[in-house]
């Protein structure tokens, strides 16, 4: 019968569950690549980083929608200006379109030549003077001609918004293959994001197909509307046939080429370089290490400041850590001698986080995207093997075409420069005016340096997106302005469309409308005379909504079709502005969708899912059930919850329990489907305004939860914690596909951040907050440049020189704000509507500075422009608009936001009147869930904890014991050099819990368990040293053999218990307290017992009342011959500060440590728990026969069979009567005088 005791407790030696880090990263295993692998299929790329939605903007181009090429009418051969708009260009876009239209005019046919050769340049040292013939960014370069001479050497193609970057790259790829005979496997196309990569791949393949098909009939092809087809067909018939054959061959072997993001390219090169790249294919490639950085920040903050006042808050510590690691190549300042100034500690902390993060990444075998760049750069820059590696890359690729080059960083540019510059054809395509990713490490200076190194610079000068009138208005606004750098100026572009596409109204629409909201009507003003910025934002949002309603009701057409909501976009900077605009549109009945960028974890739907998960985790908690009931997932109103009372809560609790069991059986997707069906989720939400958005977000989050639960094998508790972390910081963690999805296909106004809109185009664009400065008045860190160096100031505002560094940082931010304004305004095809409103930050806002801070046509745009009184501003803006020319710019003063009729009627709410509940109960503070650790916490540090974890009762510091001669001559401890503390205790407990003593090779088993545990905890411990020490622990004699000699069937690991305590739910007249236990000890322990005096020590602890539940976990219960059952507890306490020996762990020293740490209380509580367990499990249970006492194993004093008797192992056999009476006492069965002692 005793066998059954262990047979039901899962003691068979089975593979243990994998212990995960606190928040596991998303993995991507880097594996060696075969030459025949699908390189062109986006290189099987690792996931690109998702971007946060608010101050950390979203990744560009992820929402880019490809355009369908159409035929174009060609002007006469040799014409440099198109004589008419291209035919076949899409008449209007009801949703986002691509900025690149394929209809470039036909140009002279110039014979192609293949790439030449130049001497490899040195590494970039800042921005050089332009190379001869390269031109300057701010000057006028030669116009790029699609059918002109093929680029050779290093060429920079500088674009402007809407001038067709992607079309140029695709066209060049076709020409290099068809004309120059470059094999498709020798072609490298690099772009910015996964979405852009996929689009570029599809468009390149489609173009190859279209051109090859057209060249089948050379005569017809010579008259094609496509200039590229005409150009390739204008050759001798044999040559046209060869060109077509090359294209067909390329299509048949299309996947041998490479179209990839920069990071995918680096990963592939590391794989292909093999030993030259020193690349370990076993490492895990993760999207980011945000969770690891947060853990490092917490650990270092505690380690450095736990014993003293921290110099900054935990929140600042996390911000410093995130900035230091995200900009890991930036130089930390202040770096001059500042002594013991608090700023020095901030710099030291940031540097320590960087170093520790890199160390833990190495220990865990983790790499992020930036590591790929660093590794490949180190290989290429190696003084011995670097040139050989560069040569192998050049042998692989003869032509490299790089898109969005303005968003590169110095490391990426130096990789490209070393690999290709001077030895192969390298074409860099970008628009420095759209360089808006400095927060992510992108450097517009890298673009300028590339221009300086380039052999040739060409410009894309024809805008195919915007109407001529709008281009004229924007030219009046921005042409000539330097956007943050003297070399980055806005130049004029030619318009293909001479007339506006907006029509149908009596008066022709004005391309650029600027609406002015005065101070009047905005409420109270501050000392400077400005109204609150929040009030001004709300007024602008309301005016925007009203203006959109008027526009939609005005009869305006876009070409032949009525202008609809889907033709309108609203571009903002932050998530808060998105919510403001969306709410305003919702109030007037205008449908809207989020065009991308914001994290779905920052929505109310994520909070709703969190409440539901918490109720699934603990369905017995009425408060959690009520919270879940009020979410859209269960769909009950507050009145229904209130009127339903306890009966409703009971029914919902049962439903949630069933769902929790379903999760365990079938996974999270099954739970969502069950809830959706039972609550009619989709029909219910789609019947209310905004329901589409809610349903989309709820489904999106459900898919992410299902994915992470499957991938990481998460239970309900871990899954709830994972979502709570995401909700707390929506941008944290390695989660792909976090950006909110479109919630409807029907026409709706599109709301997007400026970053997310890059690469998109819309007929009408609203820019409501360009008057509102995004400047943070109190940044934790500052980012700026010192010559070519990127500098991160982490010293804080009290640091010496902070003012000057802040001025430089703000100057660079002001330049990027101007580039963001350029991106926002150039998304429009036909009309832009913007606002000006006076507030405290308006003086720093980009639109205000651009119009009122500079003379038209001049380059300098000040970083600040004082805000004049409203009448003066109106006068200045009116004069400025008048100089633009008739019908281009309209200044529209707004006296008050007009009321508009909503475009649909809303159903009246049936929620009824609600009142806040009143709390009228008396809280029973004695009833609680407690543990040994919680009961004794006050005796150590006053911080009580509710639950125990293995190793949590280990002291943080070693005990200070006097050295003596006996210790000096004793055998050394095998754990002398290993760390101490709760974290190490947890590690040791984990290994001893999982080790299989029945393994045929116990040494190998222990070594594997140690290595695995160290890797999971990212501990800096030698696994061989730990394994050797623990193997000795397993072989140390215990009196009944050793741990190694006890079969797994005779050992019950981590026996969790939860015992009901005295009184239950009803308080007793006689309270059971710790002093009641002390009285039992006095009555039952003889004077010669090592713990006879412990009762007096127990009286010094806070006299906690024992009501509720007692919880705990016994490290191990051993079944020894008899059978007897022994409680075992592992202790890693370090009993001494000098070199440890076994003599530090004599019985007397161990007894003293047990008294100091209150282990006797733990021992008798665990004995009582085992007593109750055995009484329940064994029919013939007899305490005197079956209870085998307690063994405390001080593992640092256990060195194997050579361990001296009495060292390392402390055995104690408490009287059976004590254990029985303690069990009765805890149950509330009092006997005798337990309050007054002996």
mmCIF file of C-alpha atoms in Angstrom, residues 353-510:
data_model
loop_
_atom_site.group_PDB
_atom_site.id
_atom_site.type_symbol
_atom_site.label_atom_id
_atom_site.label_comp_id
_atom_site.label_asym_id
_atom_site.label_seq_id
_atom_site.Cartn_x
_atom_site.Cartn_y
_atom_site.Cartn_z
ATOM 1 C CA UNK A 353 23.514 47.774 -18.552
ATOM 2 C CA UNK A 354 25.147 47.660 -21.980
ATOM 3 C CA UNK A 355 27.909 45.358 -20.795
ATOM 4 C CA UNK A 356 25.644 43.070 -18.776
ATOM 5 C CA UNK A 357 23.110 42.794 -21.591
ATOM 6 C CA UNK A 358 25.833 41.710 -24.010
ATOM 7 C CA UNK A 359 27.181 39.223 -21.461
ATOM 8 C CA UNK A 360 23.788 37.630 -20.884
ATOM 9 C CA UNK A 361 23.126 37.509 -24.610
ATOM 10 C CA UNK A 362 26.326 35.526 -25.068
ATOM 11 C CA UNK A 363 25.468 33.189 -22.217
ATOM 12 C CA UNK A 364 21.995 32.578 -23.618
ATOM 13 C CA UNK A 365 23.076 32.285 -27.233
ATOM 14 C CA UNK A 366 20.911 35.251 -28.270
ATOM 15 C CA UNK A 367 21.491 37.675 -31.110
ATOM 16 C CA UNK A 368 19.357 40.538 -32.271
ATOM 17 C CA UNK A 369 19.306 42.300 -35.633
ATOM 18 C CA UNK A 370 21.987 44.803 -34.743
ATOM 19 C CA UNK A 371 24.325 41.944 -33.809
ATOM 20 C CA UNK A 372 24.126 40.719 -37.420
ATOM 21 C CA UNK A 373 25.372 44.083 -38.629
ATOM 22 C CA UNK A 374 28.147 44.152 -36.050
ATOM 23 C CA UNK A 375 29.297 40.611 -36.841
ATOM 24 C CA UNK A 376 29.391 41.118 -40.588
ATOM 25 C CA UNK A 377 31.110 44.481 -40.207
ATOM 26 C CA UNK A 378 33.766 42.925 -37.971
ATOM 27 C CA UNK A 379 34.390 40.248 -40.584
ATOM 28 C CA UNK A 380 34.681 42.727 -43.448
ATOM 29 C CA UNK A 381 36.857 45.134 -41.440
ATOM 30 C CA UNK A 382 39.209 42.432 -40.177
ATOM 31 C CA UNK A 383 42.768 43.491 -41.137
ATOM 32 C CA UNK A 384 43.790 39.910 -41.995
ATOM 33 C CA UNK A 385 40.725 38.237 -43.505
ATOM 34 C CA UNK A 386 38.467 41.196 -44.267
ATOM 35 C CA UNK A 387 39.489 41.721 -47.881
ATOM 36 C CA UNK A 388 39.022 38.042 -48.643
ATOM 37 C CA UNK A 389 35.502 38.170 -47.202
ATOM 38 C CA UNK A 390 34.718 41.302 -49.232
ATOM 39 C CA UNK A 391 35.996 39.583 -52.349
ATOM 40 C CA UNK A 392 33.716 36.591 -51.772
ATOM 41 C CA UNK A 393 30.697 38.901 -51.473
ATOM 42 C CA UNK A 394 31.661 40.728 -54.677
ATOM 43 C CA UNK A 395 32.071 37.418 -56.456
ATOM 44 C CA UNK A 396 28.540 36.594 -55.325
ATOM 45 C CA UNK A 397 26.980 39.905 -56.442
ATOM 46 C CA UNK A 398 28.030 42.049 -59.410
ATOM 47 C CA UNK A 399 25.214 44.584 -58.934
ATOM 48 C CA UNK A 400 23.662 45.856 -55.695
ATOM 49 C CA UNK A 401 20.607 48.128 -55.689
ATOM 50 C CA UNK A 402 19.684 49.624 -52.308
ATOM 51 C CA UNK A 403 16.309 51.327 -51.693
ATOM 52 C CA UNK A 404 15.417 53.806 -48.910
ATOM 53 C CA UNK A 405 19.079 54.481 -48.347
ATOM 54 C CA UNK A 406 18.364 57.665 -46.392
ATOM 55 C CA UNK A 407 17.231 55.411 -43.524
ATOM 56 C CA UNK A 408 20.528 53.578 -43.193
ATOM 57 C CA UNK A 409 23.017 53.900 -40.345
ATOM 58 C CA UNK A 410 26.826 54.239 -40.363
ATOM 59 C CA UNK A 411 27.382 50.519 -39.834
ATOM 60 C CA UNK A 412 25.127 49.520 -42.737
ATOM 61 C CA UNK A 413 26.740 52.058 -45.040
ATOM 62 C CA UNK A 414 30.248 50.926 -44.113
ATOM 63 C CA UNK A 415 29.297 47.295 -44.839
ATOM 64 C CA UNK A 416 28.038 48.277 -48.292
ATOM 65 C CA UNK A 417 31.030 50.537 -48.875
ATOM 66 C CA UNK A 418 33.580 47.882 -47.968
ATOM 67 C CA UNK A 419 31.805 45.145 -49.907
ATOM 68 C CA UNK A 420 30.965 46.969 -53.153
ATOM 69 C CA UNK A 421 32.308 50.521 -53.460
ATOM 70 C CA UNK A 422 35.063 50.695 -56.041
ATOM 71 C CA UNK A 423 34.705 47.057 -57.101
ATOM 72 C CA UNK A 424 31.129 46.485 -58.240
ATOM 73 C CA UNK A 425 28.055 48.407 -59.305
ATOM 74 C CA UNK A 426 26.358 49.916 -56.265
ATOM 75 C CA UNK A 427 23.213 52.010 -56.737
ATOM 76 C CA UNK A 428 21.905 53.810 -53.662
ATOM 77 C CA UNK A 429 18.387 55.203 -53.934
ATOM 78 C CA UNK A 430 16.980 57.517 -51.287
ATOM 79 C CA UNK A 431 15.447 60.832 -50.351
ATOM 80 C CA UNK A 432 17.248 62.602 -47.487
ATOM 81 C CA UNK A 433 14.229 64.859 -47.025
ATOM 82 C CA UNK A 434 12.378 61.760 -45.780
ATOM 83 C CA UNK A 435 15.044 60.664 -43.276
ATOM 84 C CA UNK A 436 12.793 60.377 -40.198
ATOM 85 C CA UNK A 437 14.170 57.410 -38.258
ATOM 86 C CA UNK A 438 16.889 58.939 -36.074
ATOM 87 C CA UNK A 439 15.192 57.409 -33.013
ATOM 88 C CA UNK A 440 16.065 53.978 -34.423
ATOM 89 C CA UNK A 441 19.674 54.743 -35.245
ATOM 90 C CA UNK A 442 19.251 55.880 -38.855
ATOM 91 C CA UNK A 443 21.762 58.560 -39.798
ATOM 92 C CA UNK A 444 21.116 61.051 -42.550
ATOM 93 C CA UNK A 445 24.849 61.797 -42.282
ATOM 94 C CA UNK A 446 25.465 58.314 -43.686
ATOM 95 C CA UNK A 447 23.514 59.297 -46.787
ATOM 96 C CA UNK A 448 25.525 62.492 -47.127
ATOM 97 C CA UNK A 449 28.752 60.524 -46.744
ATOM 98 C CA UNK A 450 27.607 58.141 -49.496
ATOM 99 C CA UNK A 451 27.001 61.127 -51.775
ATOM 100 C CA UNK A 452 30.519 62.311 -51.003
ATOM 101 C CA UNK A 453 31.974 58.913 -51.906
ATOM 102 C CA UNK A 454 29.782 58.291 -54.956
ATOM 103 C CA UNK A 455 31.141 58.352 -58.502
ATOM 104 C CA UNK A 456 27.842 59.691 -59.846
ATOM 105 C CA UNK A 457 24.765 61.410 -58.494
ATOM 106 C CA UNK A 458 21.472 61.545 -60.367
ATOM 107 C CA UNK A 459 18.078 62.988 -59.443
ATOM 108 C CA UNK A 460 14.528 61.767 -59.947
ATOM 109 C CA UNK A 461 12.807 65.046 -60.789
ATOM 110 C CA UNK A 462 9.314 64.236 -62.079
ATOM 111 C CA UNK A 463 6.503 63.983 -59.546
ATOM 112 C CA UNK A 464 3.767 61.586 -60.650
ATOM 113 C CA UNK A 465 1.699 61.717 -57.488
ATOM 114 C CA UNK A 466 0.492 65.255 -56.927
ATOM 115 C CA UNK A 467 -1.439 67.707 -59.069
ATOM 116 C CA UNK A 468 0.456 70.721 -60.368
ATOM 117 C CA UNK A 469 -1.546 73.108 -58.192
ATOM 118 C CA UNK A 470 -0.677 71.264 -55.008
ATOM 119 C CA UNK A 471 2.976 71.025 -56.025
ATOM 120 C CA UNK A 472 2.945 74.781 -56.594
ATOM 121 C CA UNK A 473 1.501 75.421 -53.146
ATOM 122 C CA UNK A 474 3.995 73.100 -51.466
ATOM 123 C CA UNK A 475 6.815 74.654 -53.451
ATOM 124 C CA UNK A 476 5.768 78.051 -52.102
ATOM 125 C CA UNK A 477 5.753 76.579 -48.604
ATOM 126 C CA UNK A 478 8.985 74.572 -48.605
ATOM 127 C CA UNK A 479 11.215 74.991 -51.681
ATOM 128 C CA UNK A 480 14.722 76.038 -50.744
ATOM 129 C CA UNK A 481 14.280 75.202 -47.071
ATOM 130 C CA UNK A 482 17.073 73.246 -45.381
ATOM 131 C CA UNK A 483 15.502 70.350 -43.486
ATOM 132 C CA UNK A 484 17.883 70.039 -40.571
ATOM 133 C CA UNK A 485 21.098 70.154 -42.596
ATOM 134 C CA UNK A 486 22.441 72.614 -45.095
ATOM 135 C CA UNK A 487 22.906 69.814 -47.641
ATOM 136 C CA UNK A 488 19.269 68.663 -47.371
ATOM 137 C CA UNK A 489 17.134 71.225 -49.159
ATOM 138 C CA UNK A 490 13.772 71.017 -50.864
ATOM 139 C CA UNK A 491 14.060 71.423 -54.624
ATOM 140 C CA UNK A 492 11.412 71.907 -57.278
ATOM 141 C CA UNK A 493 10.034 68.935 -59.177
ATOM 142 C CA UNK A 494 8.106 68.771 -62.422
ATOM 143 C CA UNK A 495 4.416 67.909 -62.364
ATOM 144 C CA UNK A 496 2.902 65.325 -64.677
ATOM 145 C CA UNK A 497 -0.692 66.305 -63.850
ATOM 146 C CA UNK A 498 -1.411 69.913 -64.869
ATOM 147 C CA UNK A 499 -4.966 69.964 -63.489
ATOM 148 C CA UNK A 500 -6.528 69.006 -60.181
ATOM 149 C CA UNK A 501 -8.400 65.756 -59.910
ATOM 150 C CA UNK A 502 -10.919 67.335 -57.531
ATOM 151 C CA UNK A 503 -13.985 68.784 -59.215
ATOM 152 C CA UNK A 504 -17.769 69.024 -58.992
ATOM 153 C CA UNK A 505 -18.037 72.220 -56.957
ATOM 154 C CA UNK A 506 -18.765 75.774 -58.080
ATOM 155 C CA UNK A 507 -15.418 77.082 -56.915
ATOM 156 C CA UNK A 508 -12.305 75.058 -57.754
ATOM 157 C CA UNK A 509 -10.820 73.434 -54.642
ATOM 158 C CA UNK A 510 -7.816 75.168 -53.111
#
